[in-house]
Amino acid sequence: MLLKNYLFKNLWLQVVISLILGLSVGLILGDDVGVGIDDNTLDFATSYLSIPANIFLSLIYMIIVPLIFTSIVVAVNALGATDKLKTLGLGVSTYFVITTTIAILVAVLLASIIAPGSLIDIAAMQESYDLSDNEMKTDEGFSLDDIPNAVSNIIPRNPITSYLEGQMFSILIFALIVGLSMAALPKESAKPLLDLLESVQKITLHILLFSMKIVPFAVFGLIVGMVSKVGIASMAGLGVYMGTVVLGLGVMVLVYTLILKIVAKRPISSTFSKFRNPQTVSFSTASSMATMPVTLKTADEDLKIDPQVSKFVIPFGTTVNMDGTALYQVIAVFFLAQLFSIELSILAIFVIIITSLLASIGTPAVPGAGTIVLSTILITVGIPPVGILLLLSVDRILDMIRTMVNVTGDLTACCVFDKITRDKL
Ligand code: ASP
């Protein structure tokens, strides 16, 4: 009875059980250690098993744009009425840039010292992935002409298109502008829209919290599909590269631990144990966005963060703060540059640092997005984008771990700004 109650209350435990069950069933169905059923039957079985995951993700996609938009507008508007906006808005943005830069520097350091790309035989890689010489050709790279265009495109000219296409970064900028303008107006002018937005926010949050009930089933289906299809063997060749990414992500967790202890002044072990729900959900869904309802719930209920802080930091952080993704992207670029024997000059490294900072901000918080956005960084240094193909076979597992780090970073930021605003105001 006690165990049953505990299980019902703890999402992380349900997810861990689903992970273990999914892993076992995936191994049994797959080629590596299991019965190795034929591909058609496997596709058939996994397409049925992925129904809960698809329903869950559709619910999230259905609701995420209005949820992010309303959360940011309502939060900025509420903060604008107090002194908190200056502390939070500027402070949080600066903090995000600092932690992402730390992640990037850790990545540059590890990738240069370990040099995972130099340990791999490129000819063997080319053959096993069946790539033509043309596809392997390296390129010119970044040019200063690209900057003005990129900067001008930050403000969305047509927010409706951004909405329809789910461009989260443009939506975020639009929401910030609307929220700031509402805060600047007399209360009566902003109130009708504010009431409406608050109502939309509550309804979308309710749908999201409700959809969390599907998560354990979704995780089971996702993991069976991944383990049975990808197989363990295909991951072995890229072991050192994966090890470097995982090591870097581990260093970031250490950085968060120090920040929690020194800046947020929170006890490490009890705080980390409160992170468990969002961490397990982000690990299994590989999407910070899909984890957002749990992250918000944890911030409010377990970490007792001031709701004004959490309702701003979490949606904002989920959209722009991806330390794990930035770290992964930089290690991946170095890995491919080493693999393709591209010498990286100091200027090229600097360009990688800046583009990965921007790319991680612009990466949508959904599975695999970090790898797709990676192609922009590859182009800036002239690595053939086909290099991504090499990374894709091991992407899912790294995605799961980096997403967990992304979410841990957002929660750490919440603790930091909860402390700062409580002290200051
Ligand atoms: N899956 C990551 C996230 O949602 C983004 C990425 O692909 O790195 O946070």
PDB file of C-alpha atoms in Angstrom, residues 155-349:
ATOM      1  CA  ILE A 155      12.577  40.897 -34.655  1.00  0.00           C
ATOM      2  CA  PRO A 156       9.754  38.916 -36.265  1.00  0.00           C
ATOM      3  CA  ARG A 157       8.078  40.980 -38.977  1.00  0.00           C
ATOM      4  CA  ASN A 158       5.075  38.763 -38.997  1.00  0.00           C
ATOM      5  CA  PRO A 159       4.350  37.238 -35.588  1.00  0.00           C
ATOM      6  CA  ILE A 160       1.464  35.232 -37.032  1.00  0.00           C
ATOM      7  CA  THR A 161       3.898  33.367 -39.287  1.00  0.00           C
ATOM      8  CA  SER A 162       6.147  32.767 -36.284  1.00  0.00           C
ATOM      9  CA  TYR A 163       3.115  31.369 -34.485  1.00  0.00           C
ATOM     10  CA  LEU A 164       2.085  29.136 -37.331  1.00  0.00           C
ATOM     11  CA  GLU A 165       5.600  27.858 -37.864  1.00  0.00           C
ATOM     12  CA  GLY A 166       6.284  27.475 -34.150  1.00  0.00           C
ATOM     13  CA  GLN A 167       9.430  29.641 -34.249  1.00  0.00           C
ATOM     14  CA  MET A 168       9.878  29.824 -30.501  1.00  0.00           C
ATOM     15  CA  PHE A 169      12.628  32.418 -30.457  1.00  0.00           C
ATOM     16  CA  SER A 170      10.621  34.912 -32.527  1.00  0.00           C
ATOM     17  CA  ILE A 171       7.585  34.248 -30.344  1.00  0.00           C
ATOM     18  CA  LEU A 172       9.689  34.931 -27.279  1.00  0.00           C
ATOM     19  CA  ILE A 173      10.907  38.274 -28.646  1.00  0.00           C
ATOM     20  CA  PHE A 174       7.355  39.231 -29.608  1.00  0.00           C
ATOM     21  CA  ALA A 175       6.098  38.268 -26.127  1.00  0.00           C
ATOM     22  CA  LEU A 176       8.836  40.329 -24.459  1.00  0.00           C
ATOM     23  CA  ILE A 177       7.928  43.397 -26.523  1.00  0.00           C
ATOM     24  CA  VAL A 178       4.188  42.997 -25.863  1.00  0.00           C
ATOM     25  CA  GLY A 179       4.769  42.374 -22.123  1.00  0.00           C
ATOM     26  CA  LEU A 180       7.019  45.418 -21.767  1.00  0.00           C
ATOM     27  CA  SER A 181       4.548  47.651 -23.585  1.00  0.00           C
ATOM     28  CA  MET A 182       1.680  46.419 -21.451  1.00  0.00           C
ATOM     29  CA  ALA A 183       3.683  47.144 -18.309  1.00  0.00           C
ATOM     30  CA  ALA A 184       4.381  50.672 -19.542  1.00  0.00           C
ATOM     31  CA  LEU A 185       0.689  51.471 -20.098  1.00  0.00           C
ATOM     32  CA  PRO A 186      -1.840  52.499 -17.432  1.00  0.00           C
ATOM     33  CA  LYS A 187      -3.383  49.428 -15.780  1.00  0.00           C
ATOM     34  CA  GLU A 188      -6.863  49.897 -17.320  1.00  0.00           C
ATOM     35  CA  SER A 189      -5.508  49.805 -20.862  1.00  0.00           C
ATOM     36  CA  ALA A 190      -3.698  46.522 -20.408  1.00  0.00           C
ATOM     37  CA  LYS A 191      -6.222  44.781 -18.176  1.00  0.00           C
ATOM     38  CA  PRO A 192      -8.643  43.287 -20.736  1.00  0.00           C
ATOM     39  CA  LEU A 193      -5.852  41.573 -22.668  1.00  0.00           C
ATOM     40  CA  LEU A 194      -4.065  40.587 -19.478  1.00  0.00           C
ATOM     41  CA  ASP A 195      -7.192  38.866 -18.132  1.00  0.00           C
ATOM     42  CA  LEU A 196      -7.572  36.981 -21.384  1.00  0.00           C
ATOM     43  CA  LEU A 197      -3.907  35.941 -21.493  1.00  0.00           C
ATOM     44  CA  GLU A 198      -3.970  34.829 -17.857  1.00  0.00           C
ATOM     45  CA  SER A 199      -6.975  32.703 -18.580  1.00  0.00           C
ATOM     46  CA  VAL A 200      -5.291  31.133 -21.636  1.00  0.00           C
ATOM     47  CA  GLN A 201      -2.181  30.491 -19.545  1.00  0.00           C
ATOM     48  CA  LYS A 202      -4.166  28.703 -16.839  1.00  0.00           C
ATOM     49  CA  ILE A 203      -6.051  26.568 -19.354  1.00  0.00           C
ATOM     50  CA  THR A 204      -2.906  25.549 -21.259  1.00  0.00           C
ATOM     51  CA  LEU A 205      -1.082  24.756 -18.025  1.00  0.00           C
ATOM     52  CA  HIS A 206      -3.985  22.600 -16.941  1.00  0.00           C
ATOM     53  CA  ILE A 207      -3.869  20.651 -20.209  1.00  0.00           C
ATOM     54  CA  LEU A 208      -0.120  20.190 -19.834  1.00  0.00           C
ATOM     55  CA  LEU A 209      -0.294  18.995 -16.252  1.00  0.00           C
ATOM     56  CA  PHE A 210      -3.033  16.603 -17.206  1.00  0.00           C
ATOM     57  CA  SER A 211      -1.016  15.278 -20.142  1.00  0.00           C
ATOM     58  CA  MET A 212       1.815  14.353 -17.761  1.00  0.00           C
ATOM     59  CA  LYS A 213      -0.210  11.305 -16.791  1.00  0.00           C
ATOM     60  CA  ILE A 214       0.675   9.764 -20.150  1.00  0.00           C
ATOM     61  CA  VAL A 215       4.421  10.282 -19.653  1.00  0.00           C
ATOM     62  CA  PRO A 216       5.347   6.843 -18.222  1.00  0.00           C
ATOM     63  CA  PHE A 217       3.592   5.093 -21.148  1.00  0.00           C
ATOM     64  CA  ALA A 218       5.128   7.495 -23.645  1.00  0.00           C
ATOM     65  CA  VAL A 219       8.583   6.823 -22.238  1.00  0.00           C
ATOM     66  CA  PHE A 220       8.132   3.070 -22.505  1.00  0.00           C
ATOM     67  CA  GLY A 221       7.248   3.284 -26.204  1.00  0.00           C
ATOM     68  CA  LEU A 222      10.027   5.751 -27.005  1.00  0.00           C
ATOM     69  CA  ILE A 223      12.709   3.664 -25.326  1.00  0.00           C
ATOM     70  CA  VAL A 224      11.601   0.363 -26.873  1.00  0.00           C
ATOM     71  CA  GLY A 225      11.750   2.004 -30.320  1.00  0.00           C
ATOM     72  CA  MET A 226      15.150   3.517 -29.711  1.00  0.00           C
ATOM     73  CA  VAL A 227      16.877   0.484 -28.195  1.00  0.00           C
ATOM     74  CA  SER A 228      15.473  -2.062 -30.636  1.00  0.00           C
ATOM     75  CA  LYS A 229      16.308  -0.003 -33.729  1.00  0.00           C
ATOM     76  CA  VAL A 230      19.518   1.854 -33.002  1.00  0.00           C
ATOM     77  CA  GLY A 231      21.256  -1.065 -31.355  1.00  0.00           C
ATOM     78  CA  ILE A 232      24.213  -0.857 -29.074  1.00  0.00           C
ATOM     79  CA  ALA A 233      26.854  -1.888 -31.606  1.00  0.00           C
ATOM     80  CA  SER A 234      26.410   1.180 -33.809  1.00  0.00           C
ATOM     81  CA  MET A 235      27.226   3.360 -30.841  1.00  0.00           C
ATOM     82  CA  ALA A 236      30.586   1.743 -30.116  1.00  0.00           C
ATOM     83  CA  GLY A 237      32.550   3.374 -32.979  1.00  0.00           C
ATOM     84  CA  LEU A 238      31.841   6.834 -31.696  1.00  0.00           C
ATOM     85  CA  GLY A 239      32.562   5.912 -28.071  1.00  0.00           C
ATOM     86  CA  VAL A 240      35.311   8.450 -27.373  1.00  0.00           C
ATOM     87  CA  TYR A 241      33.275  11.258 -28.894  1.00  0.00           C
ATOM     88  CA  MET A 242      30.289  10.275 -26.750  1.00  0.00           C
ATOM     89  CA  GLY A 243      32.513   9.968 -23.691  1.00  0.00           C
ATOM     90  CA  THR A 244      33.830  13.507 -24.245  1.00  0.00           C
ATOM     91  CA  VAL A 245      30.295  14.925 -24.461  1.00  0.00           C
ATOM     92  CA  VAL A 246      29.157  13.037 -21.359  1.00  0.00           C
ATOM     93  CA  LEU A 247      32.247  14.159 -19.444  1.00  0.00           C
ATOM     94  CA  GLY A 248      31.565  17.786 -20.397  1.00  0.00           C
ATOM     95  CA  LEU A 249      27.936  17.480 -19.348  1.00  0.00           C
ATOM     96  CA  GLY A 250      29.151  16.039 -16.023  1.00  0.00           C
ATOM     97  CA  VAL A 251      31.389  19.083 -15.546  1.00  0.00           C
ATOM     98  CA  MET A 252      28.357  21.325 -16.106  1.00  0.00           C
ATOM     99  CA  VAL A 253      26.445  19.497 -13.381  1.00  0.00           C
ATOM    100  CA  LEU A 254      29.421  20.189 -11.115  1.00  0.00           C
ATOM    101  CA  VAL A 255      29.258  23.874 -12.069  1.00  0.00           C
ATOM    102  CA  TYR A 256      25.552  23.934 -11.147  1.00  0.00           C
ATOM    103  CA  THR A 257      26.352  22.281  -7.838  1.00  0.00           C
ATOM    104  CA  LEU A 258      28.815  25.059  -7.036  1.00  0.00           C
ATOM    105  CA  ILE A 259      26.337  27.747  -8.126  1.00  0.00           C
ATOM    106  CA  LEU A 260      23.609  26.218  -5.969  1.00  0.00           C
ATOM    107  CA  LYS A 261      25.893  26.038  -2.971  1.00  0.00           C
ATOM    108  CA  ILE A 262      27.710  29.364  -3.296  1.00  0.00           C
ATOM    109  CA  VAL A 263      25.222  31.690  -5.005  1.00  0.00           C
ATOM    110  CA  ALA A 264      21.797  30.236  -4.264  1.00  0.00           C
ATOM    111  CA  LYS A 265      22.900  28.980  -0.828  1.00  0.00           C
ATOM    112  CA  ARG A 266      20.828  25.813  -1.065  1.00  0.00           C
ATOM    113  CA  PRO A 267      21.760  22.419   0.383  1.00  0.00           C
ATOM    114  CA  ILE A 268      23.067  20.303  -2.495  1.00  0.00           C
ATOM    115  CA  SER A 269      21.685  16.855  -1.899  1.00  0.00           C
ATOM    116  CA  SER A 270      18.148  17.834  -0.930  1.00  0.00           C
ATOM    117  CA  THR A 271      17.944  20.351  -3.783  1.00  0.00           C
ATOM    118  CA  PHE A 272      19.174  17.807  -6.316  1.00  0.00           C
ATOM    119  CA  SER A 273      16.722  15.223  -5.037  1.00  0.00           C
ATOM    120  CA  LYS A 274      13.958  17.744  -5.720  1.00  0.00           C
ATOM    121  CA  PHE A 275      15.203  18.065  -9.306  1.00  0.00           C
ATOM    122  CA  ARG A 276      14.486  14.372  -9.845  1.00  0.00           C
ATOM    123  CA  ASN A 277      11.067  14.618 -11.502  1.00  0.00           C
ATOM    124  CA  PRO A 278      12.021  17.049 -14.274  1.00  0.00           C
ATOM    125  CA  GLN A 279      15.381  15.351 -14.716  1.00  0.00           C
ATOM    126  CA  THR A 280      13.916  11.914 -15.333  1.00  0.00           C
ATOM    127  CA  VAL A 281      11.202  13.312 -17.594  1.00  0.00           C
ATOM    128  CA  SER A 282      13.712  15.361 -19.626  1.00  0.00           C
ATOM    129  CA  PHE A 283      16.039  12.381 -19.876  1.00  0.00           C
ATOM    130  CA  SER A 284      13.323  10.186 -21.261  1.00  0.00           C
ATOM    131  CA  THR A 285      11.543  12.659 -23.532  1.00  0.00           C
ATOM    132  CA  ALA A 286      14.715  14.476 -24.725  1.00  0.00           C
ATOM    133  CA  SER A 287      12.712  17.690 -24.807  1.00  0.00           C
ATOM    134  CA  SER A 288      12.941  20.570 -22.334  1.00  0.00           C
ATOM    135  CA  MET A 289       9.703  21.874 -23.769  1.00  0.00           C
ATOM    136  CA  ALA A 290       7.835  18.650 -23.042  1.00  0.00           C
ATOM    137  CA  THR A 291       9.310  18.762 -19.542  1.00  0.00           C
ATOM    138  CA  MET A 292       8.283  22.351 -18.876  1.00  0.00           C
ATOM    139  CA  PRO A 293       5.081  21.597 -16.938  1.00  0.00           C
ATOM    140  CA  VAL A 294       7.011  19.325 -14.566  1.00  0.00           C
ATOM    141  CA  THR A 295       9.841  21.852 -14.269  1.00  0.00           C
ATOM    142  CA  LEU A 296       7.346  24.567 -13.323  1.00  0.00           C
ATOM    143  CA  LYS A 297       5.601  22.300 -10.843  1.00  0.00           C
ATOM    144  CA  THR A 298       8.883  21.334  -9.207  1.00  0.00           C
ATOM    145  CA  ALA A 299       9.979  24.964  -8.969  1.00  0.00           C
ATOM    146  CA  ASP A 300       6.725  26.035  -7.358  1.00  0.00           C
ATOM    147  CA  GLU A 301       5.855  23.086  -5.157  1.00  0.00           C
ATOM    148  CA  ASP A 302       9.136  21.424  -4.222  1.00  0.00           C
ATOM    149  CA  LEU A 303      11.703  24.198  -4.431  1.00  0.00           C
ATOM    150  CA  LYS A 304       9.221  26.827  -3.189  1.00  0.00           C
ATOM    151  CA  ILE A 305      10.478  29.400  -5.686  1.00  0.00           C
ATOM    152  CA  ASP A 306       8.640  32.719  -5.774  1.00  0.00           C
ATOM    153  CA  PRO A 307       6.049  32.120  -8.557  1.00  0.00           C
ATOM    154  CA  GLN A 308       6.884  35.480 -10.123  1.00  0.00           C
ATOM    155  CA  VAL A 309      10.424  34.243 -10.574  1.00  0.00           C
ATOM    156  CA  SER A 310       9.617  30.720 -11.746  1.00  0.00           C
ATOM    157  CA  LYS A 311       6.896  31.810 -14.178  1.00  0.00           C
ATOM    158  CA  PHE A 312       9.449  34.030 -15.887  1.00  0.00           C
ATOM    159  CA  VAL A 313      12.679  32.047 -15.594  1.00  0.00           C
ATOM    160  CA  ILE A 314      11.327  28.618 -16.600  1.00  0.00           C
ATOM    161  CA  PRO A 315       9.548  29.522 -19.878  1.00  0.00           C
ATOM    162  CA  PHE A 316      12.382  31.921 -20.763  1.00  0.00           C
ATOM    163  CA  GLY A 317      15.091  29.413 -19.840  1.00  0.00           C
ATOM    164  CA  THR A 318      13.354  26.537 -21.601  1.00  0.00           C
ATOM    165  CA  THR A 319      13.398  28.559 -24.806  1.00  0.00           C
ATOM    166  CA  VAL A 320      16.843  30.148 -24.717  1.00  0.00           C
ATOM    167  CA  ASN A 321      19.046  28.599 -22.030  1.00  0.00           C
ATOM    168  CA  MET A 322      20.584  25.368 -23.282  1.00  0.00           C
ATOM    169  CA  ASP A 323      23.978  24.826 -21.739  1.00  0.00           C
ATOM    170  CA  GLY A 324      23.956  21.112 -22.492  1.00  0.00           C
ATOM    171  CA  THR A 325      23.105  21.759 -26.135  1.00  0.00           C
ATOM    172  CA  ALA A 326      25.803  24.437 -26.526  1.00  0.00           C
ATOM    173  CA  LEU A 327      28.405  22.138 -24.993  1.00  0.00           C
ATOM    174  CA  TYR A 328      27.370  19.272 -27.222  1.00  0.00           C
ATOM    175  CA  GLN A 329      27.377  21.430 -30.351  1.00  0.00           C
ATOM    176  CA  VAL A 330      30.893  22.699 -29.730  1.00  0.00           C
ATOM    177  CA  ILE A 331      32.307  19.228 -29.028  1.00  0.00           C
ATOM    178  CA  ALA A 332      30.549  17.940 -32.152  1.00  0.00           C
ATOM    179  CA  VAL A 333      32.079  20.729 -34.290  1.00  0.00           C
ATOM    180  CA  PHE A 334      35.562  20.070 -32.927  1.00  0.00           C
ATOM    181  CA  PHE A 335      35.081  16.347 -33.396  1.00  0.00           C
ATOM    182  CA  LEU A 336      34.089  16.770 -37.041  1.00  0.00           C
ATOM    183  CA  ALA A 337      36.819  19.328 -37.703  1.00  0.00           C
ATOM    184  CA  GLN A 338      39.394  16.871 -36.331  1.00  0.00           C
ATOM    185  CA  LEU A 339      37.835  14.071 -38.330  1.00  0.00           C
ATOM    186  CA  PHE A 340      37.959  16.061 -41.574  1.00  0.00           C
ATOM    187  CA  SER A 341      41.444  17.381 -40.665  1.00  0.00           C
ATOM    188  CA  ILE A 342      40.332  21.003 -40.681  1.00  0.00           C
ATOM    189  CA  GLU A 343      42.801  23.193 -38.819  1.00  0.00           C
ATOM    190  CA  LEU A 344      40.870  25.518 -36.484  1.00  0.00           C
ATOM    191  CA  SER A 345      42.481  28.952 -36.208  1.00  0.00           C
ATOM    192  CA  ILE A 346      41.919  31.187 -33.175  1.00  0.00           C
ATOM    193  CA  LEU A 347      39.469  33.227 -35.282  1.00  0.00           C
ATOM    194  CA  ALA A 348      37.602  30.056 -36.278  1.00  0.00           C
ATOM    195  CA  ILE A 349      37.372  28.983 -32.619  1.00  0.00           C
TER     196      ILE A 349
END
